[in-house]
Amino acid sequence: MKYLKIIGIVLLVIIAVILVFLVISYVNHKIQLGKENEIFKTNGTPVEVDGHEMNVYTAGNQSGELTLVFMSGAGTCSPTLDFKSLYSLFEKDYRIAVVEKAGYGFSEISGCSRDIDTMLDETRTALQKAGVSGGYVLFPHSMSGIEAVYWANKYPDEVRGIVGLDPAVPQAYADMNISGLGQSIAKFGVESGIVRFFPSIVDNSAAIKYGTLTEDEKELYRAVFYRRTMTDSMINETKCVKENAAKLAKIDDTDVPMLFFVSNGEGTGYDKEAWRGYIEDYLKDKHNGSYVELECSHYVHDIEYKKIYEESLEFLNKLQEAAQ
């Protein structure tokens, strides 16, 4: 009995220490959020869509024939900053638009449905309200590959081509096991402020580690990360992705020109052979589809942005020539 009592006391002390740590962590998190309010400001255009505010960043040559629309992958906290290394190379010749979905970047967190039709409607409406015209060439990363191809199927007159930045294809999600527990743990870690004790987590983000962000932009990226990681919108989107991918697979017969840049699979949950196999198998049925293999991890646009830019220029020139 004496030993049980000692064990009980030890457990209570451990629980008390954990609770004190969580309280300190949460209070510190709230204090830091308050300080970061000074820099948490968008240079994009906020527009209201379905009762929540979405942020649309625009830049580049406004008289250009084509608009390059950058669409982020699942859980990318700051799409505008994440894509900067790549889209800044196109700004001289093309209009640039980055649509930040609900719960991403400077867009509000929303509990609205994340089925593919709702997300696509919100993306298109946000662009229209921000004054961004058509002639779209979509640049989707990862999960947004599903939305981009769905867009090309549903509204073929709006989409001139797709440049996939290691985009997901339907079969990849049919075979993927998505852990709700892992997402819940990550969400708790962010909302409790625990992740702030491990700054290497955000500093190892591809945009910071490999991209061309300035020091001020890196500071802003960190501020966005602590507000827009594992948001309810992001989690709901992930819960819907298998159904969304299946919905695309049922209707996908688009022949829009496609150029996909394919990673080595690192960061996708698949090994190199499996990940590349999904994309290569998908493009076999697309007579206007081609791909370029890159020896880098999943955030290809932060790592191989120069190569992607050069290869994409040729693709874009062909699109413009075909339209003449």
mmCIF file of C-alpha atoms in Angstrom:
data_model
loop_
_atom_site.group_PDB
_atom_site.id
_atom_site.type_symbol
_atom_site.label_atom_id
_atom_site.label_comp_id
_atom_site.label_asym_id
_atom_site.label_seq_id
_atom_site.Cartn_x
_atom_site.Cartn_y
_atom_site.Cartn_z
ATOM 1 C CA MET A 1 0.000 0.000 0.000
ATOM 2 C CA LYS A 2 2.883 2.320 0.812
ATOM 3 C CA TYR A 3 4.358 1.849 -2.661
ATOM 4 C CA LEU A 4 0.969 2.447 -4.314
ATOM 5 C CA LYS A 5 0.633 5.675 -2.373
ATOM 6 C CA ILE A 6 4.085 6.817 -3.510
ATOM 7 C CA ILE A 7 3.245 5.951 -7.130
ATOM 8 C CA GLY A 8 -0.021 7.866 -6.801
ATOM 9 C CA ILE A 9 1.772 10.947 -5.482
ATOM 10 C CA VAL A 10 4.347 10.757 -8.290
ATOM 11 C CA LEU A 11 1.594 10.539 -10.903
ATOM 12 C CA LEU A 12 -0.226 13.524 -9.407
ATOM 13 C CA VAL A 13 2.994 15.556 -9.432
ATOM 14 C CA ILE A 14 3.589 14.626 -13.092
ATOM 15 C CA ILE A 15 0.024 15.595 -14.028
ATOM 16 C CA ALA A 16 0.355 18.874 -12.128
ATOM 17 C CA VAL A 17 3.621 19.696 -13.911
ATOM 18 C CA ILE A 18 2.042 18.950 -17.298
ATOM 19 C CA LEU A 19 -0.965 21.140 -16.504
ATOM 20 C CA VAL A 20 1.255 24.009 -15.361
ATOM 21 C CA PHE A 21 3.325 23.672 -18.543
ATOM 22 C CA LEU A 22 0.190 23.732 -20.717
ATOM 23 C CA VAL A 23 -1.109 26.841 -18.950
ATOM 24 C CA ILE A 24 2.234 28.609 -19.389
ATOM 25 C CA SER A 25 2.395 27.505 -23.022
ATOM 26 C CA TYR A 26 -1.145 28.718 -23.778
ATOM 27 C CA VAL A 27 -0.662 32.090 -22.059
ATOM 28 C CA ASN A 28 2.643 32.624 -23.871
ATOM 29 C CA HIS A 29 0.946 31.698 -27.177
ATOM 30 C CA LYS A 30 -1.780 34.309 -26.643
ATOM 31 C CA ILE A 31 0.784 36.965 -25.727
ATOM 32 C CA GLN A 32 2.822 36.221 -28.850
ATOM 33 C CA LEU A 33 -0.283 36.293 -31.045
ATOM 34 C CA GLY A 34 -1.031 39.761 -29.704
ATOM 35 C CA LYS A 35 2.465 40.945 -30.566
ATOM 36 C CA GLU A 36 2.235 39.392 -34.034
ATOM 37 C CA ASN A 37 -0.952 41.315 -34.803
ATOM 38 C CA GLU A 38 1.298 44.182 -35.900
ATOM 39 C CA ILE A 39 2.702 42.191 -38.826
ATOM 40 C CA PHE A 40 -0.240 39.896 -39.594
ATOM 41 C CA LYS A 41 -1.467 42.076 -42.448
ATOM 42 C CA THR A 42 -2.128 41.026 -46.018
ATOM 43 C CA ASN A 43 -0.985 42.848 -49.127
ATOM 44 C CA GLY A 44 -3.708 41.055 -51.064
ATOM 45 C CA THR A 45 -7.389 41.819 -51.661
ATOM 46 C CA PRO A 46 -9.890 40.576 -49.049
ATOM 47 C CA VAL A 47 -13.271 39.629 -50.576
ATOM 48 C CA GLU A 48 -16.390 38.191 -48.958
ATOM 49 C CA VAL A 49 -17.455 34.778 -50.229
ATOM 50 C CA ASP A 50 -20.280 32.741 -48.699
ATOM 51 C CA GLY A 51 -20.198 34.733 -45.462
ATOM 52 C CA HIS A 52 -16.457 34.552 -44.851
ATOM 53 C CA GLU A 53 -13.524 36.609 -46.034
ATOM 54 C CA MET A 54 -11.054 35.202 -48.553
ATOM 55 C CA ASN A 55 -7.724 36.721 -49.500
ATOM 56 C CA VAL A 56 -6.632 37.031 -53.138
ATOM 57 C CA TYR A 57 -3.096 38.185 -53.865
ATOM 58 C CA THR A 58 -2.521 39.697 -57.306
ATOM 59 C CA ALA A 59 0.604 40.981 -59.016
ATOM 60 C CA GLY A 60 2.414 41.024 -62.310
ATOM 61 C CA ASN A 61 1.658 42.300 -65.800
ATOM 62 C CA GLN A 62 -2.005 43.265 -65.730
ATOM 63 C CA SER A 63 -2.105 43.596 -69.527
ATOM 64 C CA GLY A 64 -0.905 40.044 -70.027
ATOM 65 C CA GLU A 65 -3.049 37.616 -71.986
ATOM 66 C CA LEU A 66 -2.956 34.849 -69.399
ATOM 67 C CA THR A 67 -3.572 34.789 -65.637
ATOM 68 C CA LEU A 68 -1.492 32.289 -63.662
ATOM 69 C CA VAL A 69 -3.548 31.070 -60.695
ATOM 70 C CA PHE A 70 -1.564 29.452 -57.872
ATOM 71 C CA MET A 71 -3.505 26.958 -55.733
ATOM 72 C CA SER A 72 -1.996 25.638 -52.504
ATOM 73 C CA GLY A 73 -1.737 22.108 -51.223
ATOM 74 C CA ALA A 74 -3.388 20.835 -48.054
ATOM 75 C CA GLY A 75 -2.243 22.546 -44.883
ATOM 76 C CA THR A 76 0.046 25.115 -46.515
ATOM 77 C CA CYS A 77 -0.244 27.858 -43.913
ATOM 78 C CA SER A 78 0.661 30.814 -46.153
ATOM 79 C CA PRO A 79 0.008 30.187 -49.855
ATOM 80 C CA THR A 80 0.969 33.728 -50.898
ATOM 81 C CA LEU A 81 4.405 33.446 -49.320
ATOM 82 C CA ASP A 82 4.835 29.768 -50.165
ATOM 83 C CA PHE A 83 4.517 30.392 -53.914
ATOM 84 C CA LYS A 84 6.506 33.638 -53.973
ATOM 85 C CA SER A 85 9.803 32.114 -55.133
ATOM 86 C CA LEU A 86 8.093 30.842 -58.276
ATOM 87 C CA TYR A 87 5.434 33.400 -59.165
ATOM 88 C CA SER A 88 7.825 36.344 -58.766
ATOM 89 C CA LEU A 89 9.733 35.015 -61.789
ATOM 90 C CA PHE A 90 6.596 35.286 -63.958
ATOM 91 C CA GLU A 91 5.494 38.767 -62.886
ATOM 92 C CA LYS A 92 7.169 40.619 -65.764
ATOM 93 C CA ASP A 93 5.079 38.873 -68.409
ATOM 94 C CA TYR A 94 1.980 37.461 -66.729
ATOM 95 C CA ARG A 95 -0.815 38.347 -64.332
ATOM 96 C CA ILE A 96 -0.414 36.457 -61.062
ATOM 97 C CA ALA A 97 -3.147 35.426 -58.640
ATOM 98 C CA VAL A 98 -2.941 33.382 -55.442
ATOM 99 C CA VAL A 99 -6.294 32.372 -53.953
ATOM 100 C CA GLU A 100 -6.103 31.564 -50.245
ATOM 101 C CA LYS A 101 -8.895 29.153 -49.359
ATOM 102 C CA ALA A 102 -10.891 29.395 -46.136
ATOM 103 C CA GLY A 103 -8.596 28.726 -43.177
ATOM 104 C CA TYR A 104 -5.420 29.432 -45.149
ATOM 105 C CA GLY A 105 -3.133 32.458 -44.996
ATOM 106 C CA PHE A 106 -5.066 35.673 -44.504
ATOM 107 C CA SER A 107 -8.455 34.110 -45.271
ATOM 108 C CA GLU A 108 -10.886 33.561 -42.416
ATOM 109 C CA ILE A 109 -11.404 30.149 -40.872
ATOM 110 C CA SER A 110 -14.828 28.826 -41.800
ATOM 111 C CA GLY A 111 -16.949 25.800 -41.023
ATOM 112 C CA CYS A 112 -18.432 25.734 -44.530
ATOM 113 C CA SER A 113 -18.512 22.538 -46.552
ATOM 114 C CA ARG A 114 -15.257 21.451 -48.157
ATOM 115 C CA ASP A 115 -16.790 19.385 -50.929
ATOM 116 C CA ILE A 116 -15.117 20.056 -54.251
ATOM 117 C CA ASP A 117 -18.010 21.976 -55.802
ATOM 118 C CA THR A 118 -18.162 24.406 -52.880
ATOM 119 C CA MET A 119 -14.410 24.990 -52.886
ATOM 120 C CA LEU A 120 -14.319 25.551 -56.637
ATOM 121 C CA ASP A 121 -17.255 27.951 -56.496
ATOM 122 C CA GLU A 122 -15.496 29.896 -53.738
ATOM 123 C CA THR A 123 -12.236 30.043 -55.689
ATOM 124 C CA ARG A 124 -13.926 31.302 -58.844
ATOM 125 C CA THR A 125 -16.074 33.813 -56.945
ATOM 126 C CA ALA A 126 -13.059 35.144 -55.039
ATOM 127 C CA LEU A 127 -11.175 35.735 -58.298
ATOM 128 C CA GLN A 128 -14.153 37.482 -59.862
ATOM 129 C CA LYS A 129 -14.677 39.740 -56.834
ATOM 130 C CA ALA A 130 -10.976 40.588 -56.791
ATOM 131 C CA GLY A 131 -11.261 41.693 -60.423
ATOM 132 C CA VAL A 132 -9.138 38.862 -61.817
ATOM 133 C CA SER A 133 -10.180 37.949 -65.351
ATOM 134 C CA GLY A 134 -10.129 34.594 -67.098
ATOM 135 C CA GLY A 135 -7.669 32.973 -69.457
ATOM 136 C CA TYR A 136 -6.511 30.982 -66.457
ATOM 137 C CA VAL A 137 -3.495 28.723 -66.351
ATOM 138 C CA LEU A 138 -3.752 26.852 -63.059
ATOM 139 C CA PHE A 139 -0.665 26.090 -60.966
ATOM 140 C CA PRO A 140 -1.932 23.644 -58.312
ATOM 141 C CA HIS A 141 0.228 22.068 -55.647
ATOM 142 C CA SER A 142 -0.566 18.679 -54.104
ATOM 143 C CA MET A 143 -4.243 18.335 -53.051
ATOM 144 C CA SER A 144 -5.294 21.291 -55.211
ATOM 145 C CA GLY A 145 -4.497 19.153 -58.233
ATOM 146 C CA ILE A 146 -7.921 17.590 -57.694
ATOM 147 C CA GLU A 147 -9.667 20.973 -57.685
ATOM 148 C CA ALA A 148 -7.713 22.238 -60.713
ATOM 149 C CA VAL A 149 -8.574 19.274 -62.928
ATOM 150 C CA TYR A 150 -12.179 19.389 -61.725
ATOM 151 C CA TRP A 151 -12.227 23.077 -62.727
ATOM 152 C CA ALA A 152 -10.980 22.201 -66.218
ATOM 153 C CA ASN A 153 -13.753 19.617 -66.559
ATOM 154 C CA LYS A 154 -16.570 21.805 -65.248
ATOM 155 C CA TYR A 155 -15.588 25.114 -66.871
ATOM 156 C CA PRO A 156 -13.384 24.303 -69.889
ATOM 157 C CA ASP A 157 -13.772 27.810 -71.361
ATOM 158 C CA GLU A 158 -12.012 29.305 -68.311
ATOM 159 C CA VAL A 159 -8.950 27.045 -68.107
ATOM 160 C CA ARG A 160 -6.270 27.270 -70.787
ATOM 161 C CA GLY A 161 -3.841 24.841 -69.167
ATOM 162 C CA ILE A 162 -2.596 23.263 -65.943
ATOM 163 C CA VAL A 163 0.964 23.348 -64.626
ATOM 164 C CA GLY A 164 0.959 20.844 -61.781
ATOM 165 C CA LEU A 165 3.392 21.429 -58.931
ATOM 166 C CA ASP A 166 3.642 17.834 -57.743
ATOM 167 C CA PRO A 167 -0.153 17.616 -57.962
ATOM 168 C CA ALA A 168 -2.216 14.810 -56.503
ATOM 169 C CA VAL A 169 -4.337 12.676 -58.825
ATOM 170 C CA PRO A 170 -7.497 10.746 -57.863
ATOM 171 C CA GLN A 171 -5.938 7.293 -57.494
ATOM 172 C CA ALA A 172 -3.374 8.551 -54.966
ATOM 173 C CA TYR A 173 -6.187 9.443 -52.552
ATOM 174 C CA ALA A 174 -8.085 6.239 -53.208
ATOM 175 C CA ASP A 175 -5.066 4.365 -51.812
ATOM 176 C CA MET A 176 -4.099 6.801 -49.048
ATOM 177 C CA ASN A 177 -4.725 6.280 -45.345
ATOM 178 C CA ILE A 178 -5.368 9.637 -43.661
ATOM 179 C CA SER A 179 -4.843 9.796 -39.891
ATOM 180 C CA GLY A 180 -7.414 11.861 -38.043
ATOM 181 C CA LEU A 181 -5.467 11.264 -34.816
ATOM 182 C CA GLY A 182 -2.328 12.801 -36.278
ATOM 183 C CA GLN A 183 -4.254 15.899 -37.330
ATOM 184 C CA SER A 184 -5.834 16.238 -33.891
ATOM 185 C CA ILE A 185 -2.437 16.038 -32.185
ATOM 186 C CA ALA A 186 -1.001 18.659 -34.550
ATOM 187 C CA LYS A 187 -4.005 20.928 -33.995
ATOM 188 C CA PHE A 188 -3.601 20.662 -30.211
ATOM 189 C CA GLY A 189 0.102 21.403 -30.488
ATOM 190 C CA VAL A 190 -0.585 24.617 -32.393
ATOM 191 C CA GLU A 191 -3.566 25.872 -30.395
ATOM 192 C CA SER A 192 -1.870 25.199 -27.053
ATOM 193 C CA GLY A 193 1.280 26.991 -28.192
ATOM 194 C CA ILE A 194 3.504 23.944 -27.683
ATOM 195 C CA VAL A 195 4.915 24.225 -31.217
ATOM 196 C CA ARG A 196 6.436 27.586 -30.287
ATOM 197 C CA PHE A 197 8.941 25.711 -28.124
ATOM 198 C CA PHE A 198 10.137 23.924 -31.280
ATOM 199 C CA PRO A 199 10.899 26.721 -33.784
ATOM 200 C CA SER A 200 12.670 24.263 -36.087
ATOM 201 C CA ILE A 201 9.223 22.976 -37.126
ATOM 202 C CA VAL A 202 8.321 26.205 -38.908
ATOM 203 C CA ASP A 203 11.907 27.020 -39.896
ATOM 204 C CA ASN A 204 12.097 23.724 -41.779
ATOM 205 C CA SER A 205 9.131 24.742 -43.921
ATOM 206 C CA ALA A 206 10.244 24.610 -47.546
ATOM 207 C CA ALA A 207 9.399 28.277 -48.176
ATOM 208 C CA ILE A 208 11.789 29.356 -45.405
ATOM 209 C CA LYS A 209 14.442 26.688 -45.867
ATOM 210 C CA TYR A 210 14.758 26.789 -49.657
ATOM 211 C CA GLY A 211 12.833 29.731 -51.078
ATOM 212 C CA THR A 212 13.688 33.378 -51.724
ATOM 213 C CA LEU A 213 11.771 34.994 -48.872
ATOM 214 C CA THR A 214 13.315 38.049 -47.264
ATOM 215 C CA GLU A 215 13.898 38.084 -43.507
ATOM 216 C CA ASP A 216 10.756 40.191 -43.036
ATOM 217 C CA GLU A 217 8.750 37.732 -45.130
ATOM 218 C CA LYS A 218 10.097 34.831 -43.092
ATOM 219 C CA GLU A 219 8.978 36.597 -39.925
ATOM 220 C CA LEU A 220 5.513 37.074 -41.429
ATOM 221 C CA TYR A 221 5.439 33.420 -42.526
ATOM 222 C CA ARG A 222 6.086 32.368 -38.924
ATOM 223 C CA ALA A 223 3.275 34.606 -37.681
ATOM 224 C CA VAL A 224 0.889 33.073 -40.220
ATOM 225 C CA PHE A 225 2.060 29.547 -39.336
ATOM 226 C CA TYR A 226 1.027 29.940 -35.691
ATOM 227 C CA ARG A 227 -2.476 31.042 -36.754
ATOM 228 C CA ARG A 228 -3.117 28.937 -39.845
ATOM 229 C CA THR A 229 -1.862 25.433 -39.145
ATOM 230 C CA MET A 230 -4.383 22.600 -38.850
ATOM 231 C CA THR A 231 -7.339 24.963 -38.895
ATOM 232 C CA ASP A 232 -10.857 23.526 -38.864
ATOM 233 C CA SER A 233 -11.179 24.395 -42.554
ATOM 234 C CA MET A 234 -8.015 22.464 -43.389
ATOM 235 C CA ILE A 235 -9.079 19.424 -41.393
ATOM 236 C CA ASN A 236 -12.542 19.398 -42.966
ATOM 237 C CA GLU A 237 -10.950 19.622 -46.403
ATOM 238 C CA THR A 238 -8.819 16.578 -45.678
ATOM 239 C CA LYS A 239 -11.857 14.660 -44.445
ATOM 240 C CA CYS A 240 -13.580 15.318 -47.794
ATOM 241 C CA VAL A 241 -10.634 14.627 -50.079
ATOM 242 C CA LYS A 242 -11.345 10.958 -50.829
ATOM 243 C CA GLU A 243 -14.907 11.782 -51.827
ATOM 244 C CA ASN A 244 -13.718 14.774 -53.835
ATOM 245 C CA ALA A 245 -11.138 12.691 -55.678
ATOM 246 C CA ALA A 246 -13.740 10.029 -56.466
ATOM 247 C CA LYS A 247 -16.109 12.720 -57.766
ATOM 248 C CA LEU A 248 -13.419 13.971 -60.146
ATOM 249 C CA ALA A 249 -12.576 10.461 -61.342
ATOM 250 C CA LYS A 250 -16.197 9.910 -62.435
ATOM 251 C CA ILE A 251 -16.287 12.898 -64.785
ATOM 252 C CA ASP A 252 -12.662 13.467 -65.805
ATOM 253 C CA ASP A 253 -12.395 13.601 -69.579
ATOM 254 C CA THR A 254 -10.704 16.988 -70.008
ATOM 255 C CA ASP A 255 -8.095 17.357 -72.717
ATOM 256 C CA VAL A 256 -6.717 20.667 -71.449
ATOM 257 C CA PRO A 257 -2.908 20.838 -71.884
ATOM 258 C CA MET A 258 -1.091 19.687 -68.760
ATOM 259 C CA LEU A 259 2.513 19.882 -67.631
ATOM 260 C CA PHE A 260 3.192 18.198 -64.290
ATOM 261 C CA PHE A 261 6.383 18.576 -62.263
ATOM 262 C CA VAL A 262 6.865 15.416 -60.214
ATOM 263 C CA SER A 263 8.880 15.105 -57.002
ATOM 264 C CA ASN A 264 10.736 12.104 -55.584
ATOM 265 C CA GLY A 265 7.751 11.413 -53.320
ATOM 266 C CA GLU A 266 9.346 12.645 -50.093
ATOM 267 C CA GLY A 267 6.671 14.375 -48.046
ATOM 268 C CA THR A 268 3.731 12.758 -49.856
ATOM 269 C CA GLY A 269 3.367 9.620 -47.763
ATOM 270 C CA TYR A 270 4.445 7.481 -50.719
ATOM 271 C CA ASP A 271 7.819 6.247 -51.896
ATOM 272 C CA LYS A 272 9.349 7.558 -55.110
ATOM 273 C CA GLU A 273 8.187 4.753 -57.369
ATOM 274 C CA ALA A 274 4.597 4.740 -56.109
ATOM 275 C CA TRP A 275 4.127 8.525 -56.189
ATOM 276 C CA ARG A 276 5.554 8.942 -59.664
ATOM 277 C CA GLY A 277 3.572 5.931 -60.811
ATOM 278 C CA TYR A 278 0.271 7.560 -59.878
ATOM 279 C CA ILE A 279 1.012 10.707 -61.871
ATOM 280 C CA GLU A 280 2.545 8.934 -64.856
ATOM 281 C CA ASP A 281 -0.380 6.495 -65.075
ATOM 282 C CA TYR A 282 -2.827 9.385 -64.923
ATOM 283 C CA LEU A 283 -1.129 11.286 -67.743
ATOM 284 C CA LYS A 284 -1.041 8.232 -70.028
ATOM 285 C CA ASP A 285 -4.704 8.864 -70.795
ATOM 286 C CA LYS A 286 -4.142 12.573 -71.491
ATOM 287 C CA HIS A 287 -2.875 13.161 -75.028
ATOM 288 C CA ASN A 288 -2.069 16.764 -74.068
ATOM 289 C CA GLY A 289 -0.286 15.761 -70.881
ATOM 290 C CA SER A 290 3.435 15.600 -70.096
ATOM 291 C CA TYR A 291 5.609 15.539 -66.993
ATOM 292 C CA VAL A 292 9.071 16.464 -65.753
ATOM 293 C CA GLU A 293 10.716 14.469 -62.986
ATOM 294 C CA LEU A 294 12.529 16.438 -60.279
ATOM 295 C CA GLU A 295 14.940 15.013 -57.720
ATOM 296 C CA CYS A 296 13.532 16.904 -54.766
ATOM 297 C CA SER A 297 10.807 16.641 -52.137
ATOM 298 C CA HIS A 298 7.109 17.580 -52.368
ATOM 299 C CA TYR A 299 7.300 21.406 -52.254
ATOM 300 C CA VAL A 300 8.923 21.512 -55.686
ATOM 301 C CA HIS A 301 8.076 25.185 -56.272
ATOM 302 C CA ASP A 302 10.174 26.240 -53.273
ATOM 303 C CA ILE A 303 13.165 24.138 -54.285
ATOM 304 C CA GLU A 304 13.321 23.856 -58.082
ATOM 305 C CA TYR A 305 11.570 27.135 -58.865
ATOM 306 C CA LYS A 306 14.110 28.175 -61.531
ATOM 307 C CA LYS A 307 13.783 24.945 -63.474
ATOM 308 C CA ILE A 308 9.990 24.990 -63.154
ATOM 309 C CA TYR A 309 9.932 28.568 -64.415
ATOM 310 C CA GLU A 310 12.062 27.788 -67.453
ATOM 311 C CA GLU A 311 10.096 24.666 -68.417
ATOM 312 C CA SER A 312 6.769 26.426 -67.818
ATOM 313 C CA LEU A 313 7.682 29.341 -70.090
ATOM 314 C CA GLU A 314 7.887 26.994 -73.057
ATOM 315 C CA PHE A 315 4.518 25.469 -72.103
ATOM 316 C CA LEU A 316 2.909 28.913 -71.774
ATOM 317 C CA ASN A 317 4.320 30.074 -75.099
ATOM 318 C CA LYS A 318 2.771 27.057 -76.808
ATOM 319 C CA LEU A 319 -0.604 27.833 -75.215
ATOM 320 C CA GLN A 320 -0.459 31.377 -76.553
ATOM 321 C CA GLU A 321 0.618 30.258 -80.005
ATOM 322 C CA ALA A 322 -2.237 27.738 -80.164
ATOM 323 C CA ALA A 323 -4.730 30.481 -79.320
ATOM 324 C CA GLN A 324 -3.618 32.727 -82.191
#
